[in-house]
Amino acid sequence: MAMRQTPLTCSGHTRPVVDLAFSGITPYGYFLISACKDGKPMLRQGDTGDWIGTFLGHKGAVWGATLNKDATKAATAAADFTAKVWDAVSGDELMTLAHKHIVKTVDFTQDSNYLLTGGQDKLLRIYDLNKPEAEPKEISGHTSGIKKALWCSEDKQILSADDKTVRLWDHATMTEVKSLNFNMSVSSMEYIPEGEILVITYGRSIAFHSAVSLDPIKSFEAPATINSASLHPEKEFLVAGGEDFKLYKYDYNSGEELESYKGHFGPIHCVRFSPDGELYASGSEDGTLRLWQTVVGKTYGLWKCVLPDSGELAKPKIGFPETTEEELEEIASENSDCIFPSAPDVKA
């Protein structure tokens, strides 16, 4: 008998959730940030969805949000013509970067020293975060508003998407290397550093391209219009969500649909795998984030597997095998006053 997928529902937002991003794995676990049209991006514990804090300061819808690799900094892109950089530990605003139009996307370099932004004014901007007073470098060439912009190839190149075009840029020369044109609007883009894979969604299509050359690798067709897709870190599965409120899970190698779940009450705008691949998160028009298990029934985070013979709960795994439970408790007590106060709002 197949086990039933039971997503964790993370409430708190009051408008559609339009973007989300995970940090890398840190000594304190990994973290999840969400962007919402309510203008209040939220930070959560990645494996449980527990609310950590809300970044307050934007005066319009927040369209994009990201965390740096070690989850010490956050960046957000908003309709108030600004991008903001935040201290993700204290929640303090570190800087406001003024733009001339709505900002849609933000991305840190691996060393967190530079921030890439893009938006409705069709320009890519690169800010030196160690010199916030300096003017940003600008790259022009897009013919419509930029939806997504990402560093790639160890920050030597940039990938960006506008309405129907994906472009690859050289960081050193600030020039376009190559472009891809589509016959319909590009809805999302994800970059996978391991293997240099680019995941693009448009219409019902989920396409995989080389991030180095933009050459096609493969593509799948979904039953409905897809707004976002994410590839598992081990490249075994991909998940996608869109206009029919469903999440689809596919075998990456064969393209076979493995599972589909309907858990949201509105179109799905964004979906991403966690850095350890144990779960994926989805954000929807219904104002919620949901966390889904990659392997249903496994004991992980707030999910507990009941052993059929004894009726006892399976012992939860410790996420970081080199750290003992006592050390984790000591770390938590030492840093208990360094993060925003928590509030329980996660339910199965």
Short mmCIF file of C-alpha atoms in Angstrom, two decimals:
data_model
loop_
_atom_site.label_atom_id
_atom_site.label_comp_id
_atom_site.label_asym_id
_atom_site.label_seq_id
_atom_site.Cartn_x
_atom_site.Cartn_y
_atom_site.Cartn_z
CA MET A 1 0.00 0.00 0.00
CA ALA A 2 1.43 3.39 -1.02
CA MET A 3 2.03 5.88 1.78
CA ARG A 4 0.13 9.16 1.69
CA GLN A 5 2.05 12.40 1.17
CA THR A 6 1.31 14.76 4.06
CA PRO A 7 2.74 18.23 3.40
CA LEU A 8 3.60 20.67 6.17
CA THR A 9 1.70 23.93 5.73
CA CYS A 10 3.54 27.14 6.64
CA SER A 11 1.12 30.01 7.15
CA GLY A 12 1.82 33.65 7.99
CA HIS A 13 1.74 35.39 4.61
CA THR A 14 -1.42 37.27 3.64
CA ARG A 15 -0.93 37.46 -0.15
CA PRO A 16 0.42 35.14 -2.88
CA VAL A 17 3.90 33.65 -2.32
CA VAL A 18 5.85 34.31 -5.53
CA ASP A 19 9.44 33.23 -4.82
CA LEU A 20 11.42 31.11 -2.38
CA ALA A 21 15.02 30.04 -1.88
CA PHE A 22 17.01 27.74 0.37
CA SER A 23 20.41 28.45 1.90
CA GLY A 24 23.21 25.92 1.82
CA ILE A 25 23.64 23.50 4.72
CA THR A 26 25.16 25.30 7.73
CA PRO A 27 26.16 24.09 11.23
CA TYR A 28 22.66 25.18 12.34
CA GLY A 29 20.76 23.38 9.59
CA TYR A 30 19.50 25.03 6.42
CA PHE A 31 17.06 27.89 5.98
CA LEU A 32 14.24 28.98 3.69
CA ILE A 33 13.24 32.50 2.66
CA SER A 34 9.96 33.38 0.95
CA ALA A 35 8.93 36.44 -1.08
CA CYS A 36 5.31 37.53 -1.00
CA LYS A 37 3.08 40.25 -2.43
CA ASP A 38 2.30 41.28 1.17
CA GLY A 39 5.74 42.97 1.23
CA LYS A 40 6.96 40.93 4.22
CA PRO A 41 9.56 38.30 3.32
CA MET A 42 9.91 35.55 5.93
CA LEU A 43 12.77 33.38 7.13
CA ARG A 44 12.13 29.80 8.26
CA GLN A 45 13.99 26.74 9.42
CA GLY A 46 14.30 24.77 6.20
CA ASP A 47 13.63 21.24 7.37
CA THR A 48 10.60 22.01 9.57
CA GLY A 49 9.16 25.26 8.21
CA ASP A 50 9.29 26.83 11.68
CA TRP A 51 9.05 30.61 11.44
CA ILE A 52 12.20 32.46 12.55
CA GLY A 53 11.42 36.03 11.58
CA THR A 54 9.99 38.56 9.14
CA PHE A 55 12.05 41.22 7.36
CA LEU A 56 10.18 44.52 7.72
CA GLY A 57 10.96 47.57 5.60
CA HIS A 58 9.61 47.21 2.05
CA LYS A 59 6.68 49.38 0.97
CA GLY A 60 5.43 47.20 -1.86
CA ALA A 61 5.12 43.61 -3.04
CA VAL A 62 8.32 41.58 -2.73
CA TRP A 63 8.95 39.68 -5.97
CA GLY A 64 12.27 37.99 -5.27
CA ALA A 65 14.23 36.75 -2.26
CA THR A 66 17.44 34.84 -1.70
CA LEU A 67 19.91 33.79 1.00
CA ASN A 68 23.66 33.55 0.73
CA LYS A 69 25.27 30.12 1.08
CA ASP A 70 25.81 30.23 4.87
CA ALA A 71 22.50 32.01 5.60
CA THR A 72 24.13 35.06 7.20
CA LYS A 73 22.69 37.50 4.63
CA ALA A 74 19.39 37.82 2.80
CA ALA A 75 18.44 39.94 -0.20
CA THR A 76 15.01 40.94 -1.47
CA ALA A 77 13.63 42.57 -4.64
CA ALA A 78 10.48 44.63 -4.48
CA ALA A 79 7.87 46.76 -6.24
CA ASP A 80 8.94 49.81 -4.19
CA PHE A 81 11.84 50.27 -6.68
CA THR A 82 14.41 48.89 -4.22
CA ALA A 83 16.47 45.84 -3.45
CA LYS A 84 17.44 45.39 0.18
CA VAL A 85 20.22 43.45 1.87
CA TRP A 86 19.57 42.11 5.38
CA ASP A 87 21.48 40.56 8.23
CA ALA A 88 19.74 37.16 8.26
CA VAL A 89 20.81 36.45 11.86
CA SER A 90 19.56 39.64 13.53
CA GLY A 91 16.97 40.64 10.92
CA ASP A 92 18.49 44.13 10.59
CA GLU A 93 18.41 45.95 7.27
CA LEU A 94 21.99 46.46 6.06
CA MET A 95 21.41 48.52 2.93
CA THR A 96 18.78 49.72 0.48
CA LEU A 97 19.71 49.76 -3.21
CA ALA A 98 17.55 52.23 -5.13
CA HIS A 99 16.39 51.35 -8.65
CA LYS A 100 14.41 53.21 -11.30
CA HIS A 101 11.63 50.62 -11.60
CA ILE A 102 10.24 47.45 -9.98
CA VAL A 103 12.97 44.96 -8.99
CA LYS A 104 12.14 41.30 -9.64
CA THR A 105 15.25 39.25 -8.86
CA VAL A 106 18.35 39.21 -6.64
CA ASP A 107 21.32 36.81 -6.34
CA PHE A 108 24.55 36.77 -4.27
CA THR A 109 27.94 35.70 -5.55
CA GLN A 110 29.41 32.69 -3.74
CA ASP A 111 31.57 34.93 -1.53
CA SER A 112 28.57 37.23 -0.79
CA ASN A 113 30.55 40.30 -1.87
CA TYR A 114 28.40 41.17 -4.89
CA LEU A 115 24.67 41.29 -5.54
CA LEU A 116 23.07 40.87 -8.96
CA THR A 117 19.67 42.50 -9.55
CA GLY A 118 17.21 42.71 -12.43
CA GLY A 119 13.74 44.10 -13.01
CA GLN A 120 11.31 46.06 -15.10
CA ASP A 121 13.85 48.61 -16.36
CA LYS A 122 15.50 45.81 -18.46
CA LEU A 123 18.94 46.34 -16.88
CA LEU A 124 21.15 43.95 -14.96
CA ARG A 125 23.00 45.62 -12.08
CA ILE A 126 25.98 44.35 -10.10
CA TYR A 127 26.49 45.95 -6.69
CA ASP A 128 29.73 45.75 -4.70
CA LEU A 129 28.35 45.19 -1.19
CA ASN A 130 31.64 46.31 0.35
CA LYS A 131 31.20 49.69 -1.37
CA PRO A 132 27.45 50.42 -1.09
CA GLU A 133 27.96 54.08 -1.99
CA ALA A 134 29.53 53.17 -5.36
CA GLU A 135 27.44 53.12 -8.52
CA PRO A 136 26.60 49.60 -9.72
CA LYS A 137 27.89 48.11 -12.97
CA GLU A 138 25.08 47.91 -15.50
CA ILE A 139 24.48 45.44 -18.34
CA SER A 140 21.94 46.34 -21.04
CA GLY A 141 20.55 44.22 -23.83
CA HIS A 142 17.24 42.83 -22.64
CA THR A 143 14.21 44.06 -24.57
CA SER A 144 11.60 43.47 -21.84
CA GLY A 145 11.50 43.32 -18.05
CA ILE A 146 13.93 40.87 -16.44
CA LYS A 147 12.24 38.08 -14.48
CA LYS A 148 15.25 36.16 -13.17
CA ALA A 149 19.01 36.72 -13.02
CA LEU A 150 21.53 34.24 -11.61
CA TRP A 151 25.27 33.94 -11.22
CA CYS A 152 26.74 30.81 -12.81
CA SER A 153 30.06 29.13 -13.64
CA GLU A 154 31.65 30.18 -10.32
CA ASP A 155 30.39 33.75 -10.80
CA LYS A 156 32.25 34.13 -14.10
CA GLN A 157 29.00 34.26 -16.04
CA ILE A 158 25.42 35.47 -15.60
CA LEU A 159 22.15 33.90 -16.73
CA SER A 160 19.10 36.12 -17.14
CA ALA A 161 15.55 35.72 -18.45
CA ASP A 162 13.07 38.26 -19.73
CA ASP A 163 9.67 37.53 -21.27
CA LYS A 164 10.69 35.15 -24.07
CA THR A 165 14.51 35.20 -24.01
CA VAL A 166 17.23 33.64 -21.84
CA ARG A 167 20.65 35.23 -22.15
CA LEU A 168 24.14 34.19 -21.06
CA TRP A 169 26.61 36.98 -20.20
CA ASP A 170 30.34 37.10 -19.53
CA HIS A 171 30.98 38.85 -16.20
CA ALA A 172 34.47 40.10 -17.06
CA THR A 173 33.59 41.75 -20.39
CA MET A 174 29.90 42.48 -19.50
CA THR A 175 28.90 41.22 -22.96
CA GLU A 176 26.34 38.71 -24.19
CA VAL A 177 27.72 35.26 -25.03
CA LYS A 178 24.58 33.57 -26.34
CA SER A 179 20.79 33.71 -26.14
CA LEU A 180 17.80 31.38 -26.36
CA ASN A 181 14.46 32.51 -27.80
CA PHE A 182 11.13 30.92 -26.92
CA ASN A 183 7.72 31.20 -28.56
CA MET A 184 5.99 31.78 -25.24
CA SER A 185 6.71 33.47 -21.92
CA VAL A 186 9.48 32.02 -19.74
CA SER A 187 7.96 31.42 -16.31
CA SER A 188 11.00 30.34 -14.27
CA MET A 189 14.68 29.48 -14.33
CA GLU A 190 16.87 27.42 -11.97
CA TYR A 191 20.64 26.95 -12.12
CA ILE A 192 22.24 23.70 -10.88
CA PRO A 193 26.01 24.25 -10.30
CA GLU A 194 26.80 20.52 -10.13
CA GLY A 195 26.79 19.61 -13.80
CA GLU A 196 26.11 23.18 -14.97
CA ILE A 197 22.44 22.54 -15.75
CA LEU A 198 19.83 25.21 -16.44
CA VAL A 199 16.15 24.40 -15.84
CA ILE A 200 13.69 26.58 -17.78
CA THR A 201 9.88 26.43 -17.75
CA TYR A 202 7.59 27.93 -20.37
CA GLY A 203 4.01 26.95 -21.17
CA ARG A 204 3.69 23.25 -20.35
CA SER A 205 7.37 22.59 -21.08
CA ILE A 206 10.20 21.89 -18.64
CA ALA A 207 13.48 22.22 -20.53
CA PHE A 208 17.05 21.40 -19.48
CA HIS A 209 19.99 23.17 -21.07
CA SER A 210 23.72 23.39 -20.54
CA ALA A 211 24.40 26.50 -18.47
CA VAL A 212 27.77 26.87 -20.21
CA SER A 213 26.67 26.69 -23.86
CA LEU A 214 22.83 26.90 -23.58
CA ASP A 215 22.68 23.75 -25.73
CA PRO A 216 19.56 21.63 -25.07
CA ILE A 217 19.85 18.49 -22.96
CA LYS A 218 16.24 17.26 -22.77
CA SER A 219 12.70 18.48 -22.16
CA PHE A 220 9.42 17.19 -20.70
CA GLU A 221 5.81 18.14 -21.27
CA ALA A 222 3.46 18.51 -18.28
CA PRO A 223 -0.36 18.19 -18.30
CA ALA A 224 -0.83 21.85 -17.33
CA THR A 225 0.88 25.23 -17.62
CA ILE A 226 3.98 25.11 -15.40
CA ASN A 227 5.17 28.13 -13.42
CA SER A 228 8.23 26.60 -11.74
CA ALA A 229 10.37 23.46 -11.67
CA SER A 230 13.31 22.21 -9.61
CA LEU A 231 15.85 19.42 -10.14
CA HIS A 232 16.85 17.14 -7.25
CA PRO A 233 20.48 17.64 -6.09
CA GLU A 234 21.31 14.04 -7.10
CA LYS A 235 19.52 14.61 -10.44
CA GLU A 236 17.19 11.67 -9.81
CA PHE A 237 13.90 13.57 -9.81
CA LEU A 238 12.39 16.84 -10.78
CA VAL A 239 9.31 18.52 -9.35
CA ALA A 240 7.09 21.09 -11.04
CA GLY A 241 3.97 23.08 -10.21
CA GLY A 242 1.67 25.46 -12.00
CA GLU A 243 -1.80 26.58 -12.88
CA ASP A 244 -3.74 23.39 -11.98
CA PHE A 245 -2.78 23.64 -8.24
CA LYS A 246 -0.84 20.34 -8.51
CA LEU A 247 2.74 19.34 -7.86
CA TYR A 248 4.23 16.82 -10.28
CA LYS A 249 7.25 14.60 -9.61
CA TYR A 250 9.11 13.10 -12.57
CA ASP A 251 11.97 10.68 -13.05
CA TYR A 252 14.71 12.90 -14.51
CA ASN A 253 16.24 10.14 -16.63
CA SER A 254 13.10 8.65 -18.18
CA GLY A 255 10.66 11.56 -17.92
CA GLU A 256 8.07 9.27 -16.34
CA GLU A 257 5.54 10.93 -14.04
CA LEU A 258 6.03 9.28 -10.64
CA GLU A 259 3.54 11.16 -8.47
CA SER A 260 1.22 14.14 -8.45
CA TYR A 261 -0.30 15.89 -5.45
CA LYS A 262 -2.92 18.56 -5.02
CA GLY A 263 -2.32 20.40 -1.77
CA HIS A 264 -2.63 24.08 -2.59
CA PHE A 265 -5.82 26.08 -3.12
CA GLY A 266 -4.42 28.24 -5.89
CA PRO A 267 -1.84 28.17 -8.70
CA ILE A 268 1.71 27.24 -7.63
CA HIS A 269 4.20 30.03 -8.33
CA CYS A 270 7.49 28.55 -7.09
CA VAL A 271 9.00 25.19 -6.12
CA ARG A 272 12.52 24.30 -4.94
CA PHE A 273 14.33 21.25 -3.56
CA SER A 274 16.13 21.59 -0.23
CA PRO A 275 19.94 21.41 -0.40
CA ASP A 276 19.97 17.86 1.02
CA GLY A 277 17.22 16.76 -1.37
CA GLU A 278 15.04 15.37 1.45
CA LEU A 279 12.13 17.72 0.77
CA TYR A 280 10.85 20.35 -1.63
CA ALA A 281 8.99 23.56 -0.88
CA SER A 282 6.19 25.15 -2.87
CA GLY A 283 4.68 28.64 -2.73
CA SER A 284 1.22 29.47 -4.00
CA GLU A 285 -1.41 32.04 -4.85
CA ASP A 286 -3.20 30.79 -1.71
CA GLY A 287 -0.62 32.57 0.49
CA THR A 288 0.99 29.46 1.95
CA LEU A 289 4.26 27.59 1.69
CA ARG A 290 4.12 23.81 1.82
CA LEU A 291 6.93 21.34 2.47
CA TRP A 292 6.75 17.93 0.78
CA GLN A 293 8.81 14.79 1.39
CA THR A 294 10.92 13.50 -1.47
CA VAL A 295 10.64 9.96 -0.05
CA VAL A 296 7.20 9.65 1.53
CA GLY A 297 7.16 7.97 4.93
CA LYS A 298 10.76 8.65 5.86
CA THR A 299 11.50 10.05 9.32
CA TYR A 300 12.81 13.56 8.70
CA GLY A 301 12.17 16.99 10.24
CA LEU A 302 8.63 16.99 11.64
CA TRP A 303 7.68 13.80 9.79
CA LYS A 304 7.85 10.66 11.94
CA CYS A 305 7.61 7.18 10.48
CA VAL A 306 5.57 4.72 12.55
CA LEU A 307 7.04 1.20 12.57
CA PRO A 308 4.23 -1.22 11.57
CA ASP A 309 5.15 -4.01 14.03
CA SER A 310 5.74 -2.13 17.28
CA GLY A 311 3.61 0.95 16.69
CA GLU A 312 6.55 2.96 18.02
CA LEU A 313 7.87 6.05 16.35
CA ALA A 314 11.03 5.48 14.36
CA LYS A 315 13.98 7.30 15.90
CA PRO A 316 14.53 10.62 14.08
CA LYS A 317 17.73 10.94 12.15
CA ILE A 318 20.27 13.55 13.21
CA GLY A 319 20.73 15.75 10.17
CA PHE A 320 24.45 16.41 10.72
CA PRO A 321 26.25 13.16 11.59
CA GLU A 322 29.46 14.87 12.71
CA THR A 323 27.62 16.92 15.35
CA THR A 324 26.28 15.27 18.51
CA GLU A 325 22.90 16.18 19.98
CA GLU A 326 24.68 17.72 23.00
CA GLU A 327 26.77 19.93 20.71
CA LEU A 328 23.67 21.03 18.80
CA GLU A 329 21.96 21.96 22.08
CA GLU A 330 25.03 23.91 23.17
CA ILE A 331 25.14 25.78 19.83
CA ALA A 332 21.45 26.60 20.13
CA SER A 333 21.80 27.93 23.69
CA GLU A 334 24.81 30.08 22.74
CA ASN A 335 22.91 31.65 19.83
CA SER A 336 19.40 31.77 21.26
CA ASP A 337 19.39 35.58 21.33
CA CYS A 338 20.85 36.02 17.84
CA ILE A 339 17.78 35.26 15.78
CA PHE A 340 14.30 36.66 15.69
CA PRO A 341 11.84 35.22 18.23
CA SER A 342 10.14 32.09 16.90
CA ALA A 343 6.43 31.51 16.55
CA PRO A 344 4.82 28.13 15.92
CA ASP A 345 2.69 28.28 12.78
CA VAL A 346 3.52 25.05 10.98
CA LYS A 347 0.92 22.33 10.79
CA ALA A 348 0.61 19.05 9.02
#
